[in-house]
CSV table of C-alpha atoms in Angstrom, one decimal:
chain,number,residue,atom,x,y,z
A,1,MET,CA,-59.3,-83.9,-73.0
A,2,GLY,CA,-59.8,-86.6,-70.3
A,3,PHE,CA,-59.5,-90.4,-70.5
A,4,GLN,CA,-62.2,-92.3,-72.4
A,5,GLY,CA,-60.6,-95.7,-72.0
A,6,LEU,CA,-57.5,-97.7,-71.0
A,7,ALA,CA,-55.7,-97.0,-74.3
A,8,PRO,CA,-55.3,-93.2,-73.9
A,9,LEU,CA,-54.4,-93.7,-70.3
A,10,ALA,CA,-51.6,-96.2,-71.2
A,11,ARG,CA,-50.4,-93.9,-74.0
A,12,ALA,CA,-50.2,-90.9,-71.5
A,13,THR,CA,-48.1,-93.0,-69.2
A,14,GLU,CA,-45.8,-94.2,-72.0
A,15,ASN,CA,-45.4,-90.6,-73.2
A,16,GLY,CA,-44.4,-89.4,-69.7
A,17,GLN,CA,-47.6,-87.4,-69.2
A,18,THR,CA,-47.8,-88.3,-65.5
A,19,TRP,CA,-46.6,-86.9,-62.2
A,20,GLN,CA,-46.4,-88.3,-58.7
A,21,SER,CA,-46.2,-86.0,-55.7
A,22,PHE,CA,-45.5,-87.3,-52.2
A,23,PHE,CA,-46.9,-85.6,-49.1
A,24,PHE,CA,-45.8,-86.0,-45.5
A,25,LYS,CA,-47.5,-84.0,-42.8
A,26,THR,CA,-45.4,-84.1,-39.7
A,27,SER,CA,-47.9,-82.4,-37.4
A,28,ALA,CA,-51.7,-81.9,-37.4
A,29,PRO,CA,-54.3,-80.5,-35.0
A,30,PHE,CA,-54.6,-82.8,-32.0
A,31,GLY,CA,-57.8,-84.6,-32.6
A,32,THR,CA,-61.1,-85.1,-30.7
A,33,ALA,CA,-63.0,-88.1,-31.9
A,34,ALA,CA,-65.5,-87.5,-34.7
A,35,ARG,CA,-64.3,-84.0,-35.5
A,36,TRP,CA,-63.1,-82.6,-38.8
A,37,TYR,CA,-59.7,-80.9,-39.2
A,38,ASP,CA,-57.9,-78.8,-41.8
A,39,ALA,CA,-54.7,-80.7,-42.6
A,40,ALA,CA,-53.3,-77.6,-44.3
A,41,ILE,CA,-52.7,-76.2,-40.8
A,42,GLY,CA,-49.9,-78.6,-40.1
A,43,ALA,CA,-46.1,-78.7,-40.7
A,44,GLY,CA,-44.4,-80.8,-43.3
A,45,THR,CA,-45.0,-81.2,-47.0
A,46,PRO,CA,-46.9,-79.3,-48.3
A,47,VAL,CA,-46.0,-76.3,-46.1
A,48,TYR,CA,-48.1,-75.0,-43.2
A,49,GLN,CA,-50.9,-72.7,-44.4
A,50,ALA,CA,-51.4,-69.9,-41.9
A,51,TYR,CA,-54.1,-68.1,-44.0
A,52,VAL,CA,-52.4,-64.8,-43.8
A,53,GLY,CA,-54.5,-61.9,-45.1
A,54,ALA,CA,-56.2,-58.7,-44.1
A,55,GLN,CA,-59.3,-59.2,-41.9
A,56,TYR,CA,-62.4,-60.0,-43.9
A,57,GLU,CA,-60.7,-59.6,-47.3
A,58,ALA,CA,-61.2,-62.4,-49.9
A,59,THR,CA,-57.7,-63.9,-50.5
A,60,GLN,CA,-57.0,-66.3,-53.3
A,61,LEU,CA,-55.0,-69.5,-53.0
A,62,ILE,CA,-52.8,-70.5,-55.9
A,63,GLY,CA,-50.8,-73.7,-55.8
A,64,SER,CA,-47.1,-73.5,-56.7
A,65,GLY,CA,-44.2,-75.7,-55.7
A,66,ASN,CA,-44.6,-76.7,-52.1
A,67,ARG,CA,-47.7,-74.5,-51.5
A,68,GLY,CA,-50.3,-77.2,-51.8
A,69,ILE,CA,-49.6,-80.7,-53.2
A,70,TYR,CA,-47.7,-80.1,-56.4
A,71,THR,CA,-49.6,-81.3,-59.4
A,72,GLY,CA,-46.7,-81.5,-61.8
A,73,PRO,CA,-45.7,-79.5,-65.0
A,74,THR,CA,-48.2,-77.6,-67.1
A,75,PRO,CA,-49.6,-79.9,-69.9
A,76,ALA,CA,-49.2,-78.9,-73.5
A,77,SER,CA,-51.9,-76.8,-75.1
A,78,GLY,CA,-55.2,-78.7,-75.6
A,79,GLN,CA,-54.3,-81.2,-72.9
A,80,THR,CA,-56.0,-81.5,-69.5
A,81,LYS,CA,-54.7,-82.9,-66.2
A,82,HIS,CA,-56.6,-85.5,-64.2
A,83,LEU,CA,-56.4,-87.2,-60.8
A,84,PHE,CA,-55.2,-90.8,-61.3
A,85,ALA,CA,-54.3,-92.3,-57.9
A,86,LEU,CA,-54.1,-91.4,-54.2
A,87,SER,CA,-52.4,-93.4,-51.4
A,88,ALA,CA,-52.3,-92.4,-47.7
A,89,GLY,CA,-51.4,-93.9,-44.4
A,90,THR,CA,-50.7,-93.0,-40.8
A,91,SER,CA,-48.8,-94.6,-37.9
A,92,THR,CA,-51.3,-93.2,-35.3
A,93,ALA,CA,-54.4,-94.8,-33.9
A,94,SER,CA,-56.7,-92.2,-35.6
A,95,VAL,CA,-58.1,-94.8,-38.0
A,96,PRO,CA,-60.4,-95.2,-39.6
A,97,LEU,CA,-59.4,-91.8,-41.0
A,98,THR,CA,-61.5,-90.1,-43.7
A,99,LEU,CA,-59.7,-87.7,-46.1
A,100,ILE,CA,-61.3,-85.3,-48.5
A,101,LEU,CA,-58.8,-84.1,-51.2
A,102,ALA,CA,-59.9,-80.6,-52.1
A,103,ASP,CA,-58.7,-77.7,-54.2
A,104,TYR,CA,-58.4,-74.8,-51.8
A,105,LEU,CA,-59.6,-71.7,-53.6
A,106,MET,CA,-60.0,-68.7,-51.4
A,107,PHE,CA,-60.4,-67.6,-47.7
A,108,TYR,CA,-61.8,-64.8,-45.6
A,109,PRO,CA,-59.5,-64.3,-42.6
A,110,LEU,CA,-60.1,-63.5,-38.9
A,111,ILE,CA,-63.8,-63.8,-38.4
A,112,ASP,CA,-64.4,-62.6,-34.8
A,113,MET,CA,-66.5,-65.3,-33.1
A,114,ASP,CA,-67.1,-63.1,-30.0
A,115,THR,CA,-69.0,-60.2,-31.5
A,116,LEU,CA,-72.7,-60.2,-32.3
A,117,ASP,CA,-72.4,-57.5,-34.9
A,118,GLN,CA,-72.8,-58.4,-38.6
A,119,GLN,CA,-69.3,-58.8,-40.1
A,120,ASP,CA,-69.2,-57.8,-43.8
A,121,MET,CA,-66.7,-59.5,-46.0
A,122,ILE,CA,-64.6,-57.4,-48.4
A,123,GLN,CA,-64.6,-58.7,-52.0
A,124,THR,CA,-61.0,-57.9,-53.0
A,125,ALA,CA,-60.8,-61.1,-55.1
A,126,THR,CA,-63.0,-63.7,-56.8
A,127,LEU,CA,-62.7,-67.5,-57.1
A,128,PRO,CA,-59.5,-68.3,-59.1
A,129,ARG,CA,-60.9,-71.6,-60.3
A,130,TYR,CA,-64.4,-73.1,-60.5
A,131,THR,CA,-65.4,-69.4,-61.0
A,132,ASP,CA,-69.2,-70.1,-61.2
A,133,GLY,CA,-69.0,-71.6,-57.7
A,134,GLU,CA,-70.8,-74.9,-58.6
A,135,GLY,CA,-69.6,-77.5,-56.1
A,136,VAL,CA,-67.7,-75.0,-54.1
A,137,GLN,CA,-68.1,-75.5,-50.3
A,138,ALA,CA,-67.1,-73.5,-47.2
A,139,TYR,CA,-65.9,-74.2,-43.7
A,140,PHE,CA,-65.1,-72.4,-40.5
A,141,VAL,CA,-61.6,-73.3,-39.1
A,142,VAL,CA,-60.3,-72.1,-35.8
A,143,SER,CA,-57.4,-69.6,-35.9
A,144,ALA,CA,-57.5,-68.5,-32.2
A,145,PRO,CA,-59.0,-70.7,-29.4
A,146,MET,CA,-62.7,-70.5,-28.9
A,147,THR,CA,-64.6,-70.7,-25.5
A,148,GLY,CA,-68.2,-71.6,-26.2
A,149,ASN,CA,-70.8,-73.0,-28.6
A,150,GLY,CA,-73.5,-71.1,-30.6
A,151,THR,CA,-74.9,-70.6,-34.0
A,152,VAL,CA,-73.8,-68.5,-37.0
A,153,THR,CA,-75.7,-67.0,-39.9
A,154,VAL,CA,-73.9,-66.7,-43.2
A,155,ASN,CA,-75.1,-64.7,-46.2
A,156,TYR,CA,-73.5,-65.7,-49.5
A,157,THR,CA,-73.8,-65.6,-53.3
A,158,ASN,CA,-74.7,-69.0,-54.7
A,159,SER,CA,-73.5,-70.7,-58.0
A,160,ALA,CA,-76.4,-69.2,-59.9
A,161,GLY,CA,-75.2,-65.7,-59.0
A,162,THR,CA,-78.0,-65.0,-56.5
A,163,ALA,CA,-76.7,-62.8,-53.7
A,164,ASN,CA,-77.6,-62.8,-50.0
A,165,ARG,CA,-78.7,-66.5,-49.8
A,166,SER,CA,-78.8,-67.3,-46.1
A,167,THR,CA,-77.9,-70.3,-44.0
A,168,THR,CA,-77.8,-70.7,-40.2
A,169,PHE,CA,-76.0,-73.6,-38.5
A,170,GLY,CA,-74.5,-74.7,-35.2
A,171,ILE,CA,-70.9,-74.1,-34.1
A,172,THR,CA,-69.2,-76.6,-31.7
A,173,PHE,CA,-66.3,-74.7,-30.2
A,174,SER,CA,-62.7,-75.9,-30.1
A,175,GLY,CA,-59.6,-74.6,-28.4
A,176,THR,CA,-57.4,-76.3,-31.0
A,177,ILE,CA,-56.2,-74.3,-34.0
A,178,GLY,CA,-57.1,-76.1,-37.2
A,179,THR,CA,-60.4,-77.6,-36.0
A,180,ILE,CA,-63.4,-77.2,-38.3
A,181,VAL,CA,-66.2,-76.1,-36.1
A,182,ASN,CA,-69.4,-75.9,-38.3
A,183,ASN,CA,-72.2,-78.3,-37.9
A,184,SER,CA,-74.7,-79.8,-40.4
A,185,ASN,CA,-77.7,-78.7,-38.4
A,186,SER,CA,-79.5,-75.3,-38.2
A,187,THR,CA,-79.2,-75.6,-34.4
A,188,LEU,CA,-76.4,-77.0,-32.2
A,189,VAL,CA,-76.8,-80.8,-32.1
A,190,ALA,CA,-74.4,-83.3,-30.5
A,191,GLY,CA,-72.5,-85.4,-33.1
A,192,ALA,CA,-73.4,-83.1,-36.0
A,193,ALA,CA,-69.9,-82.0,-36.9
A,194,ALA,CA,-69.6,-81.6,-40.6
A,195,PRO,CA,-66.8,-80.8,-43.1
A,196,PHE,CA,-68.7,-77.9,-44.8
A,197,ILE,CA,-71.5,-75.5,-43.9
A,198,PRO,CA,-75.0,-76.4,-45.0
A,199,LEU,CA,-76.4,-74.4,-47.9
A,200,ALA,CA,-79.9,-73.0,-48.5
A,201,ASN,CA,-82.4,-75.4,-50.2
A,202,GLY,CA,-81.5,-76.0,-53.8
A,203,ASP,CA,-78.1,-74.3,-53.8
A,204,LEU,CA,-75.3,-76.1,-55.6
A,205,GLY,CA,-72.3,-74.1,-54.4
A,206,ILE,CA,-70.8,-70.7,-53.3
A,207,GLN,CA,-69.3,-67.9,-55.3
A,208,SER,CA,-68.5,-65.6,-52.4
A,209,ILE,CA,-69.4,-64.9,-48.8
A,210,GLN,CA,-71.2,-61.5,-48.1
A,211,SER,CA,-71.4,-61.5,-44.3
A,212,VAL,CA,-71.1,-63.5,-41.1
A,213,THR,CA,-73.2,-62.9,-37.9
A,214,CYS,CA,-72.6,-64.8,-34.7
A,215,ASN,CA,-75.8,-65.4,-32.7
A,216,ALA,CA,-73.9,-66.0,-29.5
A,217,SER,CA,-70.5,-64.9,-28.2
A,218,MET,CA,-68.2,-67.9,-28.7
A,219,GLY,CA,-64.7,-66.3,-28.3
A,220,GLY,CA,-61.7,-66.7,-30.6
A,221,PHE,CA,-61.3,-66.3,-34.3
A,222,CYS,CA,-62.0,-68.4,-37.4
A,223,HIS,CA,-61.1,-68.3,-41.0
A,224,VAL,CA,-63.8,-69.1,-43.6
A,225,VAL,CA,-62.2,-71.2,-46.3
A,226,LEU,CA,-63.8,-72.0,-49.8
A,227,VAL,CA,-62.8,-75.3,-51.4
A,228,LYS,CA,-63.8,-77.6,-54.2
A,229,PRO,CA,-63.9,-81.2,-52.9
A,230,LEU,CA,-62.3,-83.5,-55.5
A,231,ALA,CA,-62.2,-87.0,-54.0
A,232,THR,CA,-62.8,-88.9,-50.7
A,233,HIS,CA,-60.3,-91.5,-49.4
A,234,LEU,CA,-60.4,-93.8,-46.4
A,235,VAL,CA,-57.4,-95.0,-44.4
A,236,ARG,CA,-58.7,-98.1,-42.7
A,237,GLU,CA,-55.8,-99.5,-40.7
A,238,GLN,CA,-52.9,-98.1,-38.7
A,239,ASN,CA,-49.4,-98.5,-40.3
A,240,THR,CA,-51.1,-99.7,-43.6
A,241,GLU,CA,-51.4,-97.4,-46.5
A,242,SER,CA,-54.6,-97.6,-48.6
A,243,GLU,CA,-54.7,-96.7,-52.3
A,244,THR,CA,-57.4,-95.6,-54.7
A,245,THR,CA,-56.8,-95.8,-58.4
A,246,PHE,CA,-59.6,-93.6,-59.6
A,247,PHE,CA,-60.0,-94.9,-63.2
A,248,LYS,CA,-60.4,-98.5,-61.8
A,249,ASP,CA,-62.1,-97.9,-58.5
A,250,LYS,CA,-64.3,-94.9,-59.1
A,251,ALA,CA,-64.7,-94.9,-62.9
A,252,ASN,CA,-63.7,-91.2,-62.8
A,253,CYS,CA,-60.5,-89.2,-63.1
A,254,THR,CA,-61.4,-85.8,-61.9
A,255,LYS,CA,-60.0,-82.9,-63.8
A,256,ILE,CA,-57.3,-80.8,-62.0
A,257,GLU,CA,-57.4,-77.1,-62.8
A,258,SER,CA,-54.3,-75.1,-63.6
A,259,GLY,CA,-53.1,-73.4,-60.3
A,260,ALA,CA,-54.8,-76.0,-58.1
A,261,TYR,CA,-53.9,-75.7,-54.4
A,262,LEU,CA,-54.5,-79.2,-53.1
A,263,ASN,CA,-54.7,-80.4,-49.5
A,264,PHE,CA,-56.9,-82.5,-47.2
A,265,VAL,CA,-59.8,-82.0,-44.9
A,266,ALA,CA,-59.7,-84.9,-42.4
A,267,LEU,CA,-62.2,-86.7,-40.1
A,268,ASN,CA,-60.5,-88.0,-37.0
A,269,ASN,CA,-62.3,-91.0,-35.5
A,270,THR,CA,-60.3,-91.3,-32.2
A,271,ALA,CA,-59.0,-88.7,-29.8
A,272,THR,CA,-55.5,-88.4,-31.2
A,273,THR,CA,-53.6,-86.6,-33.9
A,274,PHE,CA,-53.6,-88.1,-37.4
A,275,ALA,CA,-50.0,-87.0,-38.1
A,276,PRO,CA,-47.6,-88.2,-39.3
A,277,LEU,CA,-49.7,-88.6,-42.4
A,278,ARG,CA,-47.9,-89.8,-45.6
A,279,GLY,CA,-48.7,-90.9,-49.1
A,280,PHE,CA,-48.8,-89.7,-52.7
A,281,VAL,CA,-51.1,-88.3,-55.3
A,282,GLN,CA,-50.6,-89.2,-59.0
A,283,PHE,CA,-51.8,-87.1,-61.9
A,284,ASN,CA,-52.0,-88.0,-65.6
A,285,TRP,CA,-52.8,-85.7,-68.6
A,286,ASN,CA,-53.6,-86.0,-72.3
């Protein structure tokens, strides 16, 4: 149903319709300054996500227990769950650290970044949540060390259901597993690292990936991961947690879907790891 004011929010808290989950990532990809990383590829709580699946096959991600940040018990019929608060901090010098809390939906494993042949994805599954694809984004994350830069062309189905939409963008290689390597530009440009691949003009999201073609041999392997960004959070100071209360600070409590698999995409601003990363996420429902 959502929260239309302070009164229903207070009633939900009084009625125990709230859940707080703590996260503690004990390891994370070792950072290069101004690069994005997948915090799911790191030990701790939630557990390490290895993106295990058959090559090219669409594989769903369903949150349960310690697989993703646990969102609490299922609300009663007719109720909906919402993001209420997020707190995060690190003891490392990686600050300011930008975190994007996302619902991880699906991935295509083991894209060969060395071959120039078109690699066709196998649609063994569809999006488990946000099924129309609106707002769904994609990124390339390193699963085996790469050796060079280049560009990639991706064909995908957009949120309107139009197949074979095309986007070409730069790839800045990394030898570190867990690094997001896609750029925001159609060519390789220094400093253009981005959390998600650029979409074709006018597109609002992705339903599925049809194919990937590397335009240069870059070595290594990547996974393509589809996520729905939910909130952005900034950790400003070392050893000091920062907190966002979304109703107060953003005037919005984003709905959390059943089966959500929550984790973070992170922007490191110094050449160091951002782990240990600790904090909590709070959910309310009514």
